[in-house]
Amino acid sequence: MKDIPIVDKIPELEIAIKAVEMAGKAILEIYQGDFESFAKSDDSPITEADIKSNDIIKEILSQTDHPILSEEDKDDLSRLSEDTIWIVDPLDGTSDFIDKTGEFTIMIGLIKNKKPILGVIGWPTEKTLFVAQKGSGAFRYSDNEWKRISVTKVSDLSKCRTVGSRHHLSDKEKSFIKKLGIEDFTSIGSSLKVGKISSGEAEAYITTTNKMKEWDSAASYCIILEAGGKMTDMLGNDITYNNREVHHQNGILVTNGLIHDKIIEEFKKLE
């Protein structure tokens, strides 16, 4: 793979890219064979791919001294005293992995003083990466080359292409999207929703669920911001990371930035 065209790379950037690549290869091997899925204590699905990916990522990220908060490990709260931590979702979109849609990702974010400064998302089935480092822009790697990516300039809500969850779209979300006058809606798995907005292929992702956790958005946060977009909760509050409570209580709104306040304004009318 060619080097990402970022001049002042922090050392963690190459380490995170390597971790996502190696985990992606292992996930694809399992994906192409027979595998079993199990239910975790919260009824969410898990497969051997989640566990294998987690092991590979932890081994590679342990070259650094930063603690790791991962979906697949018990939370070690000693991380709260650290300025810098990794936040990892070893397989985002496990349901899509099980259903063989191809729309699953690997997510690694690096957090410093509660803010993401690095985001790497891998899309194994398409050999694609979305990568951003704070202050250096956002990039997409596909077809063996890196390209800088950015959000669109669409500011008319009715012309917005909106993406949402295939497995978790609620009736509340459906009716709210309709109320906004948005007609172009596509269901997509995993963090690819944010990848699409960052690449200028959609304008908004709306979710009102309180089930999102820090690892569901840490990598995406850096990528969407560096692509010129915006991510807040549905009430417009900024999102911070490395908190004791890792739930995002008020859902997530990701946009190209230009339609962000309009959507929040309309949402607050419902509350």
mmCIF file with all atom_site columns, C-alpha atoms in Angstrom, residues 88-271:
data_model
loop_
_atom_site.group_PDB
_atom_site.id
_atom_site.type_symbol
_atom_site.label_atom_id
_atom_site.label_alt_id
_atom_site.label_comp_id
_atom_site.label_asym_id
_atom_site.label_entity_id
_atom_site.label_seq_id
_atom_site.pdbx_PDB_ins_code
_atom_site.Cartn_x
_atom_site.Cartn_y
_atom_site.Cartn_z
_atom_site.occupancy
_atom_site.B_iso_or_equiv
_atom_site.pdbx_formal_charge
_atom_site.auth_seq_id
_atom_site.auth_comp_id
_atom_site.auth_asym_id
_atom_site.auth_atom_id
_atom_site.pdbx_PDB_model_num
ATOM 1   C CA . VAL A 1 88  ? -11.806 0.096   19.041 1.00 0.00 ? 88  VAL A CA 1
ATOM 2   C CA . ASP A 1 89  ? -14.728 -1.669  17.420 1.00 0.00 ? 89  ASP A CA 1
ATOM 3   C CA . PRO A 1 90  ? -13.090 -4.817  16.016 1.00 0.00 ? 90  PRO A CA 1
ATOM 4   C CA . LEU A 1 91  ? -16.110 -5.619  13.829 1.00 0.00 ? 91  LEU A CA 1
ATOM 5   C CA . ASP A 1 92  ? -18.753 -2.952  13.367 1.00 0.00 ? 92  ASP A CA 1
ATOM 6   C CA . GLY A 1 93  ? -21.849 -4.394  11.707 1.00 0.00 ? 93  GLY A CA 1
ATOM 7   C CA . THR A 1 94  ? -21.725 -7.966  13.004 1.00 0.00 ? 94  THR A CA 1
ATOM 8   C CA . SER A 1 95  ? -25.327 -8.493  11.819 1.00 0.00 ? 95  SER A CA 1
ATOM 9   C CA . ASP A 1 96  ? -24.243 -7.504  8.297  1.00 0.00 ? 96  ASP A CA 1
ATOM 10  C CA . PHE A 1 97  ? -21.286 -9.881  8.570  1.00 0.00 ? 97  PHE A CA 1
ATOM 11  C CA . ILE A 1 98  ? -23.671 -12.714 9.535  1.00 0.00 ? 98  ILE A CA 1
ATOM 12  C CA . ASP A 1 99  ? -26.159 -11.767 6.778  1.00 0.00 ? 99  ASP A CA 1
ATOM 13  C CA . LYS A 1 100 ? -23.286 -11.617 4.245  1.00 0.00 ? 100 LYS A CA 1
ATOM 14  C CA . THR A 1 101 ? -24.142 -8.113  2.999  1.00 0.00 ? 101 THR A CA 1
ATOM 15  C CA . GLY A 1 102 ? -20.449 -7.155  2.897  1.00 0.00 ? 102 GLY A CA 1
ATOM 16  C CA . GLU A 1 103 ? -21.245 -3.929  4.759  1.00 0.00 ? 103 GLU A CA 1
ATOM 17  C CA . PHE A 1 104 ? -19.152 -4.342  7.908  1.00 0.00 ? 104 PHE A CA 1
ATOM 18  C CA . THR A 1 105 ? -16.118 -2.397  9.055  1.00 0.00 ? 105 THR A CA 1
ATOM 19  C CA . ILE A 1 106 ? -13.263 -2.222  11.539 1.00 0.00 ? 106 ILE A CA 1
ATOM 20  C CA . MET A 1 107 ? -12.975 1.010   13.522 1.00 0.00 ? 107 MET A CA 1
ATOM 21  C CA . ILE A 1 108 ? -10.009 2.445   15.426 1.00 0.00 ? 108 ILE A CA 1
ATOM 22  C CA . GLY A 1 109 ? -9.992  5.907   16.976 1.00 0.00 ? 109 GLY A CA 1
ATOM 23  C CA . LEU A 1 110 ? -7.247  7.594   18.977 1.00 0.00 ? 110 LEU A CA 1
ATOM 24  C CA . ILE A 1 111 ? -8.540  9.962   21.663 1.00 0.00 ? 111 ILE A CA 1
ATOM 25  C CA . LYS A 1 112 ? -6.552  12.759  23.271 1.00 0.00 ? 112 LYS A CA 1
ATOM 26  C CA . ASN A 1 113 ? -8.089  14.888  26.034 1.00 0.00 ? 113 ASN A CA 1
ATOM 27  C CA . LYS A 1 114 ? -11.542 13.476  25.250 1.00 0.00 ? 114 LYS A CA 1
ATOM 28  C CA . LYS A 1 115 ? -11.381 14.279  21.514 1.00 0.00 ? 115 LYS A CA 1
ATOM 29  C CA . PRO A 1 116 ? -10.578 11.972  18.556 1.00 0.00 ? 116 PRO A CA 1
ATOM 30  C CA . ILE A 1 117 ? -7.304  12.977  16.877 1.00 0.00 ? 117 ILE A CA 1
ATOM 31  C CA . LEU A 1 118 ? -7.106  9.969   14.553 1.00 0.00 ? 118 LEU A CA 1
ATOM 32  C CA . GLY A 1 119 ? -9.693  7.782   12.857 1.00 0.00 ? 119 GLY A CA 1
ATOM 33  C CA . VAL A 1 120 ? -9.211  4.678   10.726 1.00 0.00 ? 120 VAL A CA 1
ATOM 34  C CA . ILE A 1 121 ? -12.120 2.683   9.294  1.00 0.00 ? 121 ILE A CA 1
ATOM 35  C CA . GLY A 1 122 ? -11.503 -0.405  7.179  1.00 0.00 ? 122 GLY A CA 1
ATOM 36  C CA . TRP A 1 123 ? -14.063 -1.939  4.797  1.00 0.00 ? 123 TRP A CA 1
ATOM 37  C CA . PRO A 1 124 ? -12.552 -5.385  4.185  1.00 0.00 ? 124 PRO A CA 1
ATOM 38  C CA . THR A 1 125 ? -14.818 -6.661  1.383  1.00 0.00 ? 125 THR A CA 1
ATOM 39  C CA . GLU A 1 126 ? -14.019 -3.609  -0.769 1.00 0.00 ? 126 GLU A CA 1
ATOM 40  C CA . LYS A 1 127 ? -10.344 -3.258  0.255  1.00 0.00 ? 127 LYS A CA 1
ATOM 41  C CA . THR A 1 128 ? -11.167 0.330   1.218  1.00 0.00 ? 128 THR A CA 1
ATOM 42  C CA . LEU A 1 129 ? -9.973  2.547   4.079  1.00 0.00 ? 129 LEU A CA 1
ATOM 43  C CA . PHE A 1 130 ? -11.249 5.859   5.425  1.00 0.00 ? 130 PHE A CA 1
ATOM 44  C CA . VAL A 1 131 ? -8.543  7.684   7.377  1.00 0.00 ? 131 VAL A CA 1
ATOM 45  C CA . ALA A 1 132 ? -8.162  11.069  9.045  1.00 0.00 ? 132 ALA A CA 1
ATOM 46  C CA . GLN A 1 133 ? -5.688  12.755  11.334 1.00 0.00 ? 133 GLN A CA 1
ATOM 47  C CA . LYS A 1 134 ? -6.693  15.930  13.148 1.00 0.00 ? 134 LYS A CA 1
ATOM 48  C CA . GLY A 1 135 ? -5.666  19.012  11.171 1.00 0.00 ? 135 GLY A CA 1
ATOM 49  C CA . SER A 1 136 ? -4.535  16.993  8.133  1.00 0.00 ? 136 SER A CA 1
ATOM 50  C CA . GLY A 1 137 ? -7.741  16.249  6.202  1.00 0.00 ? 137 GLY A CA 1
ATOM 51  C CA . ALA A 1 138 ? -9.631  13.040  5.452  1.00 0.00 ? 138 ALA A CA 1
ATOM 52  C CA . PHE A 1 139 ? -8.629  10.403  2.896  1.00 0.00 ? 139 PHE A CA 1
ATOM 53  C CA . ARG A 1 140 ? -10.104 7.337   1.260  1.00 0.00 ? 140 ARG A CA 1
ATOM 54  C CA . TYR A 1 141 ? -7.964  4.465   0.025  1.00 0.00 ? 141 TYR A CA 1
ATOM 55  C CA . SER A 1 142 ? -9.543  2.389   -2.757 1.00 0.00 ? 142 SER A CA 1
ATOM 56  C CA . ASP A 1 143 ? -8.397  0.934   -6.093 1.00 0.00 ? 143 ASP A CA 1
ATOM 57  C CA . ASN A 1 144 ? -4.833  1.073   -4.730 1.00 0.00 ? 144 ASN A CA 1
ATOM 58  C CA . GLU A 1 145 ? -4.744  4.846   -4.351 1.00 0.00 ? 145 GLU A CA 1
ATOM 59  C CA . TRP A 1 146 ? -5.348  7.532   -1.740 1.00 0.00 ? 146 TRP A CA 1
ATOM 60  C CA . LYS A 1 147 ? -7.744  10.380  -2.464 1.00 0.00 ? 147 LYS A CA 1
ATOM 61  C CA . ARG A 1 148 ? -8.618  13.328  -0.266 1.00 0.00 ? 148 ARG A CA 1
ATOM 62  C CA . ILE A 1 149 ? -12.348 13.308  0.507  1.00 0.00 ? 149 ILE A CA 1
ATOM 63  C CA . SER A 1 150 ? -14.783 16.014  1.535  1.00 0.00 ? 150 SER A CA 1
ATOM 64  C CA . VAL A 1 151 ? -18.481 16.551  2.189  1.00 0.00 ? 151 VAL A CA 1
ATOM 65  C CA . THR A 1 152 ? -20.937 18.092  -0.284 1.00 0.00 ? 152 THR A CA 1
ATOM 66  C CA . LYS A 1 153 ? -22.257 21.661  -0.291 1.00 0.00 ? 153 LYS A CA 1
ATOM 67  C CA . VAL A 1 154 ? -25.952 20.666  -0.403 1.00 0.00 ? 154 VAL A CA 1
ATOM 68  C CA . SER A 1 155 ? -27.935 22.908  1.935  1.00 0.00 ? 155 SER A CA 1
ATOM 69  C CA . ASP A 1 156 ? -31.520 22.138  0.871  1.00 0.00 ? 156 ASP A CA 1
ATOM 70  C CA . LEU A 1 157 ? -32.967 19.438  3.170  1.00 0.00 ? 157 LEU A CA 1
ATOM 71  C CA . SER A 1 158 ? -35.321 18.099  0.500  1.00 0.00 ? 158 SER A CA 1
ATOM 72  C CA . LYS A 1 159 ? -32.326 17.395  -1.753 1.00 0.00 ? 159 LYS A CA 1
ATOM 73  C CA . CYS A 1 160 ? -30.388 15.579  0.975  1.00 0.00 ? 160 CYS A CA 1
ATOM 74  C CA . ARG A 1 161 ? -29.400 11.973  0.568  1.00 0.00 ? 161 ARG A CA 1
ATOM 75  C CA . THR A 1 162 ? -29.881 10.395  3.964  1.00 0.00 ? 162 THR A CA 1
ATOM 76  C CA . VAL A 1 163 ? -28.450 7.089   5.170  1.00 0.00 ? 163 VAL A CA 1
ATOM 77  C CA . GLY A 1 164 ? -29.624 5.031   8.123  1.00 0.00 ? 164 GLY A CA 1
ATOM 78  C CA . SER A 1 165 ? -29.336 1.685   9.793  1.00 0.00 ? 165 SER A CA 1
ATOM 79  C CA . ARG A 1 166 ? -30.474 -1.465  8.036  1.00 0.00 ? 166 ARG A CA 1
ATOM 80  C CA . HIS A 1 167 ? -31.007 -3.374  11.273 1.00 0.00 ? 167 HIS A CA 1
ATOM 81  C CA . HIS A 1 168 ? -31.944 -0.741  13.843 1.00 0.00 ? 168 HIS A CA 1
ATOM 82  C CA . LEU A 1 169 ? -34.080 1.901   12.076 1.00 0.00 ? 169 LEU A CA 1
ATOM 83  C CA . SER A 1 170 ? -36.933 2.855   14.419 1.00 0.00 ? 170 SER A CA 1
ATOM 84  C CA . ASP A 1 171 ? -40.417 4.099   13.545 1.00 0.00 ? 171 ASP A CA 1
ATOM 85  C CA . LYS A 1 172 ? -39.524 7.379   15.285 1.00 0.00 ? 172 LYS A CA 1
ATOM 86  C CA . GLU A 1 173 ? -36.556 7.833   12.936 1.00 0.00 ? 173 GLU A CA 1
ATOM 87  C CA . LYS A 1 174 ? -38.610 6.931   9.862  1.00 0.00 ? 174 LYS A CA 1
ATOM 88  C CA . SER A 1 175 ? -41.334 9.465   10.659 1.00 0.00 ? 175 SER A CA 1
ATOM 89  C CA . PHE A 1 176 ? -38.807 12.176  11.560 1.00 0.00 ? 176 PHE A CA 1
ATOM 90  C CA . ILE A 1 177 ? -36.945 11.721  8.250  1.00 0.00 ? 177 ILE A CA 1
ATOM 91  C CA . LYS A 1 178 ? -40.284 11.941  6.425  1.00 0.00 ? 178 LYS A CA 1
ATOM 92  C CA . LYS A 1 179 ? -41.214 15.085  8.394  1.00 0.00 ? 179 LYS A CA 1
ATOM 93  C CA . LEU A 1 180 ? -37.951 16.721  7.264  1.00 0.00 ? 180 LEU A CA 1
ATOM 94  C CA . GLY A 1 181 ? -39.105 16.291  3.658  1.00 0.00 ? 181 GLY A CA 1
ATOM 95  C CA . ILE A 1 182 ? -36.225 13.948  2.873  1.00 0.00 ? 182 ILE A CA 1
ATOM 96  C CA . GLU A 1 183 ? -37.149 11.448  0.163  1.00 0.00 ? 183 GLU A CA 1
ATOM 97  C CA . ASP A 1 184 ? -33.761 9.994   -0.747 1.00 0.00 ? 184 ASP A CA 1
ATOM 98  C CA . PHE A 1 185 ? -33.119 7.418   1.985  1.00 0.00 ? 185 PHE A CA 1
ATOM 99  C CA . THR A 1 186 ? -30.811 4.390   1.859  1.00 0.00 ? 186 THR A CA 1
ATOM 100 C CA . SER A 1 187 ? -30.237 1.702   4.486  1.00 0.00 ? 187 SER A CA 1
ATOM 101 C CA . ILE A 1 188 ? -26.560 0.885   4.954  1.00 0.00 ? 188 ILE A CA 1
ATOM 102 C CA . GLY A 1 189 ? -24.694 -1.250  7.465  1.00 0.00 ? 189 GLY A CA 1
ATOM 103 C CA . SER A 1 190 ? -22.037 -0.186  9.969  1.00 0.00 ? 190 SER A CA 1
ATOM 104 C CA . SER A 1 191 ? -19.886 2.966   9.921  1.00 0.00 ? 191 SER A CA 1
ATOM 105 C CA . LEU A 1 192 ? -20.088 3.029   6.110  1.00 0.00 ? 192 LEU A CA 1
ATOM 106 C CA . LYS A 1 193 ? -22.859 5.588   6.645  1.00 0.00 ? 193 LYS A CA 1
ATOM 107 C CA . VAL A 1 194 ? -20.291 8.120   7.863  1.00 0.00 ? 194 VAL A CA 1
ATOM 108 C CA . GLY A 1 195 ? -17.853 7.000   5.168  1.00 0.00 ? 195 GLY A CA 1
ATOM 109 C CA . LYS A 1 196 ? -20.454 7.896   2.538  1.00 0.00 ? 196 LYS A CA 1
ATOM 110 C CA . ILE A 1 197 ? -21.117 11.372  3.971  1.00 0.00 ? 197 ILE A CA 1
ATOM 111 C CA . SER A 1 198 ? -17.373 12.048  4.329  1.00 0.00 ? 198 SER A CA 1
ATOM 112 C CA . SER A 1 199 ? -16.861 11.003  0.695  1.00 0.00 ? 199 SER A CA 1
ATOM 113 C CA . GLY A 1 200 ? -19.631 13.282  -0.596 1.00 0.00 ? 200 GLY A CA 1
ATOM 114 C CA . GLU A 1 201 ? -21.988 10.389  -1.418 1.00 0.00 ? 201 GLU A CA 1
ATOM 115 C CA . ALA A 1 202 ? -24.669 11.373  1.122  1.00 0.00 ? 202 ALA A CA 1
ATOM 116 C CA . GLU A 1 203 ? -25.500 14.335  3.346  1.00 0.00 ? 203 GLU A CA 1
ATOM 117 C CA . ALA A 1 204 ? -27.024 13.045  6.596  1.00 0.00 ? 204 ALA A CA 1
ATOM 118 C CA . TYR A 1 205 ? -27.162 10.157  9.060  1.00 0.00 ? 205 TYR A CA 1
ATOM 119 C CA . ILE A 1 206 ? -29.771 10.391  11.788 1.00 0.00 ? 206 ILE A CA 1
ATOM 120 C CA . THR A 1 207 ? -30.145 7.988   14.707 1.00 0.00 ? 207 THR A CA 1
ATOM 121 C CA . THR A 1 208 ? -32.119 8.658   17.876 1.00 0.00 ? 208 THR A CA 1
ATOM 122 C CA . THR A 1 209 ? -31.149 5.446   19.678 1.00 0.00 ? 209 THR A CA 1
ATOM 123 C CA . ASN A 1 210 ? -29.495 5.558   23.101 1.00 0.00 ? 210 ASN A CA 1
ATOM 124 C CA . LYS A 1 211 ? -27.702 2.275   22.368 1.00 0.00 ? 211 LYS A CA 1
ATOM 125 C CA . MET A 1 212 ? -24.724 3.832   20.527 1.00 0.00 ? 212 MET A CA 1
ATOM 126 C CA . LYS A 1 213 ? -21.450 3.565   22.425 1.00 0.00 ? 213 LYS A CA 1
ATOM 127 C CA . GLU A 1 214 ? -18.130 5.394   22.130 1.00 0.00 ? 214 GLU A CA 1
ATOM 128 C CA . TRP A 1 215 ? -16.602 2.698   19.902 1.00 0.00 ? 215 TRP A CA 1
ATOM 129 C CA . ASP A 1 216 ? -19.484 3.129   17.442 1.00 0.00 ? 216 ASP A CA 1
ATOM 130 C CA . SER A 1 217 ? -18.420 6.691   16.621 1.00 0.00 ? 217 SER A CA 1
ATOM 131 C CA . ALA A 1 218 ? -14.846 7.458   17.777 1.00 0.00 ? 218 ALA A CA 1
ATOM 132 C CA . ALA A 1 219 ? -13.120 6.718   14.444 1.00 0.00 ? 219 ALA A CA 1
ATOM 133 C CA . SER A 1 220 ? -15.975 8.300   12.452 1.00 0.00 ? 220 SER A CA 1
ATOM 134 C CA . TYR A 1 221 ? -15.849 11.532  14.461 1.00 0.00 ? 221 TYR A CA 1
ATOM 135 C CA . CYS A 1 222 ? -12.343 12.426  13.305 1.00 0.00 ? 222 CYS A CA 1
ATOM 136 C CA . ILE A 1 223 ? -13.065 11.429  9.699  1.00 0.00 ? 223 ILE A CA 1
ATOM 137 C CA . ILE A 1 224 ? -16.275 13.446  9.312  1.00 0.00 ? 224 ILE A CA 1
ATOM 138 C CA . LEU A 1 225 ? -14.752 16.550  10.923 1.00 0.00 ? 225 LEU A CA 1
ATOM 139 C CA . GLU A 1 226 ? -11.646 16.422  8.741  1.00 0.00 ? 226 GLU A CA 1
ATOM 140 C CA . ALA A 1 227 ? -13.870 15.960  5.666  1.00 0.00 ? 227 ALA A CA 1
ATOM 141 C CA . GLY A 1 228 ? -15.600 19.243  6.556  1.00 0.00 ? 228 GLY A CA 1
ATOM 142 C CA . GLY A 1 229 ? -18.730 17.787  8.142  1.00 0.00 ? 229 GLY A CA 1
ATOM 143 C CA . LYS A 1 230 ? -20.153 17.694  11.628 1.00 0.00 ? 230 LYS A CA 1
ATOM 144 C CA . MET A 1 231 ? -21.094 15.152  14.307 1.00 0.00 ? 231 MET A CA 1
ATOM 145 C CA . THR A 1 232 ? -23.076 15.939  17.471 1.00 0.00 ? 232 THR A CA 1
ATOM 146 C CA . ASP A 1 233 ? -25.818 14.261  19.427 1.00 0.00 ? 233 ASP A CA 1
ATOM 147 C CA . MET A 1 234 ? -29.390 14.871  18.232 1.00 0.00 ? 234 MET A CA 1
ATOM 148 C CA . LEU A 1 235 ? -29.750 17.866  20.546 1.00 0.00 ? 235 LEU A CA 1
ATOM 149 C CA . GLY A 1 236 ? -26.655 19.545  19.107 1.00 0.00 ? 236 GLY A CA 1
ATOM 150 C CA . ASN A 1 237 ? -24.334 18.782  22.030 1.00 0.00 ? 237 ASN A CA 1
ATOM 151 C CA . ASP A 1 238 ? -20.720 18.041  21.178 1.00 0.00 ? 238 ASP A CA 1
ATOM 152 C CA . ILE A 1 239 ? -19.555 14.473  21.774 1.00 0.00 ? 239 ILE A CA 1
ATOM 153 C CA . THR A 1 240 ? -16.642 13.637  24.070 1.00 0.00 ? 240 THR A CA 1
ATOM 154 C CA . TYR A 1 241 ? -14.821 10.361  24.616 1.00 0.00 ? 241 TYR A CA 1
ATOM 155 C CA . ASN A 1 242 ? -13.085 8.405   27.375 1.00 0.00 ? 242 ASN A CA 1
ATOM 156 C CA . ASN A 1 243 ? -15.978 8.953   29.762 1.00 0.00 ? 243 ASN A CA 1
ATOM 157 C CA . ARG A 1 244 ? -17.012 6.633   32.576 1.00 0.00 ? 244 ARG A CA 1
ATOM 158 C CA . GLU A 1 245 ? -20.398 6.091   30.893 1.00 0.00 ? 245 GLU A CA 1
ATOM 159 C CA . VAL A 1 246 ? -19.677 5.125   27.286 1.00 0.00 ? 246 VAL A CA 1
ATOM 160 C CA . HIS A 1 247 ? -23.260 5.436   25.988 1.00 0.00 ? 247 HIS A CA 1
ATOM 161 C CA . HIS A 1 248 ? -24.288 8.279   23.682 1.00 0.00 ? 248 HIS A CA 1
ATOM 162 C CA . GLN A 1 249 ? -27.605 9.018   25.396 1.00 0.00 ? 249 GLN A CA 1
ATOM 163 C CA . ASN A 1 250 ? -29.153 11.355  22.809 1.00 0.00 ? 250 ASN A CA 1
ATOM 164 C CA . GLY A 1 251 ? -28.456 9.557   19.536 1.00 0.00 ? 251 GLY A CA 1
ATOM 165 C CA . ILE A 1 252 ? -26.096 10.828  16.843 1.00 0.00 ? 252 ILE A CA 1
ATOM 166 C CA . LEU A 1 253 ? -26.407 13.277  13.986 1.00 0.00 ? 253 LEU A CA 1
ATOM 167 C CA . VAL A 1 254 ? -23.791 13.284  11.222 1.00 0.00 ? 254 VAL A CA 1
ATOM 168 C CA . THR A 1 255 ? -24.097 15.723  8.320  1.00 0.00 ? 255 THR A CA 1
ATOM 169 C CA . ASN A 1 256 ? -22.172 17.745  5.755  1.00 0.00 ? 256 ASN A CA 1
ATOM 170 C CA . GLY A 1 257 ? -22.440 20.586  8.300  1.00 0.00 ? 257 GLY A CA 1
ATOM 171 C CA . LEU A 1 258 ? -24.685 22.855  6.235  1.00 0.00 ? 258 LEU A CA 1
ATOM 172 C CA . ILE A 1 259 ? -27.964 21.175  7.199  1.00 0.00 ? 259 ILE A CA 1
ATOM 173 C CA . HIS A 1 260 ? -26.957 20.282  10.747 1.00 0.00 ? 260 HIS A CA 1
ATOM 174 C CA . ASP A 1 261 ? -28.683 23.081  12.676 1.00 0.00 ? 261 ASP A CA 1
ATOM 175 C CA . LYS A 1 262 ? -31.901 22.776  10.636 1.00 0.00 ? 262 LYS A CA 1
ATOM 176 C CA . ILE A 1 263 ? -32.229 19.093  11.541 1.00 0.00 ? 263 ILE A CA 1
ATOM 177 C CA . ILE A 1 264 ? -31.546 19.756  15.241 1.00 0.00 ? 264 ILE A CA 1
ATOM 178 C CA . GLU A 1 265 ? -34.096 22.589  15.261 1.00 0.00 ? 265 GLU A CA 1
ATOM 179 C CA . GLU A 1 266 ? -36.767 20.257  13.861 1.00 0.00 ? 266 GLU A CA 1
ATOM 180 C CA . PHE A 1 267 ? -35.813 17.460  16.229 1.00 0.00 ? 267 PHE A CA 1
ATOM 181 C CA . LYS A 1 268 ? -36.118 19.710  19.293 1.00 0.00 ? 268 LYS A CA 1
ATOM 182 C CA . LYS A 1 269 ? -39.706 20.474  18.287 1.00 0.00 ? 269 LYS A CA 1
ATOM 183 C CA . LEU A 1 270 ? -40.510 16.775  18.749 1.00 0.00 ? 270 LEU A CA 1
ATOM 184 C CA . GLU A 1 271 ? -38.958 16.505  22.197 1.00 0.00 ? 271 GLU A CA 1
#
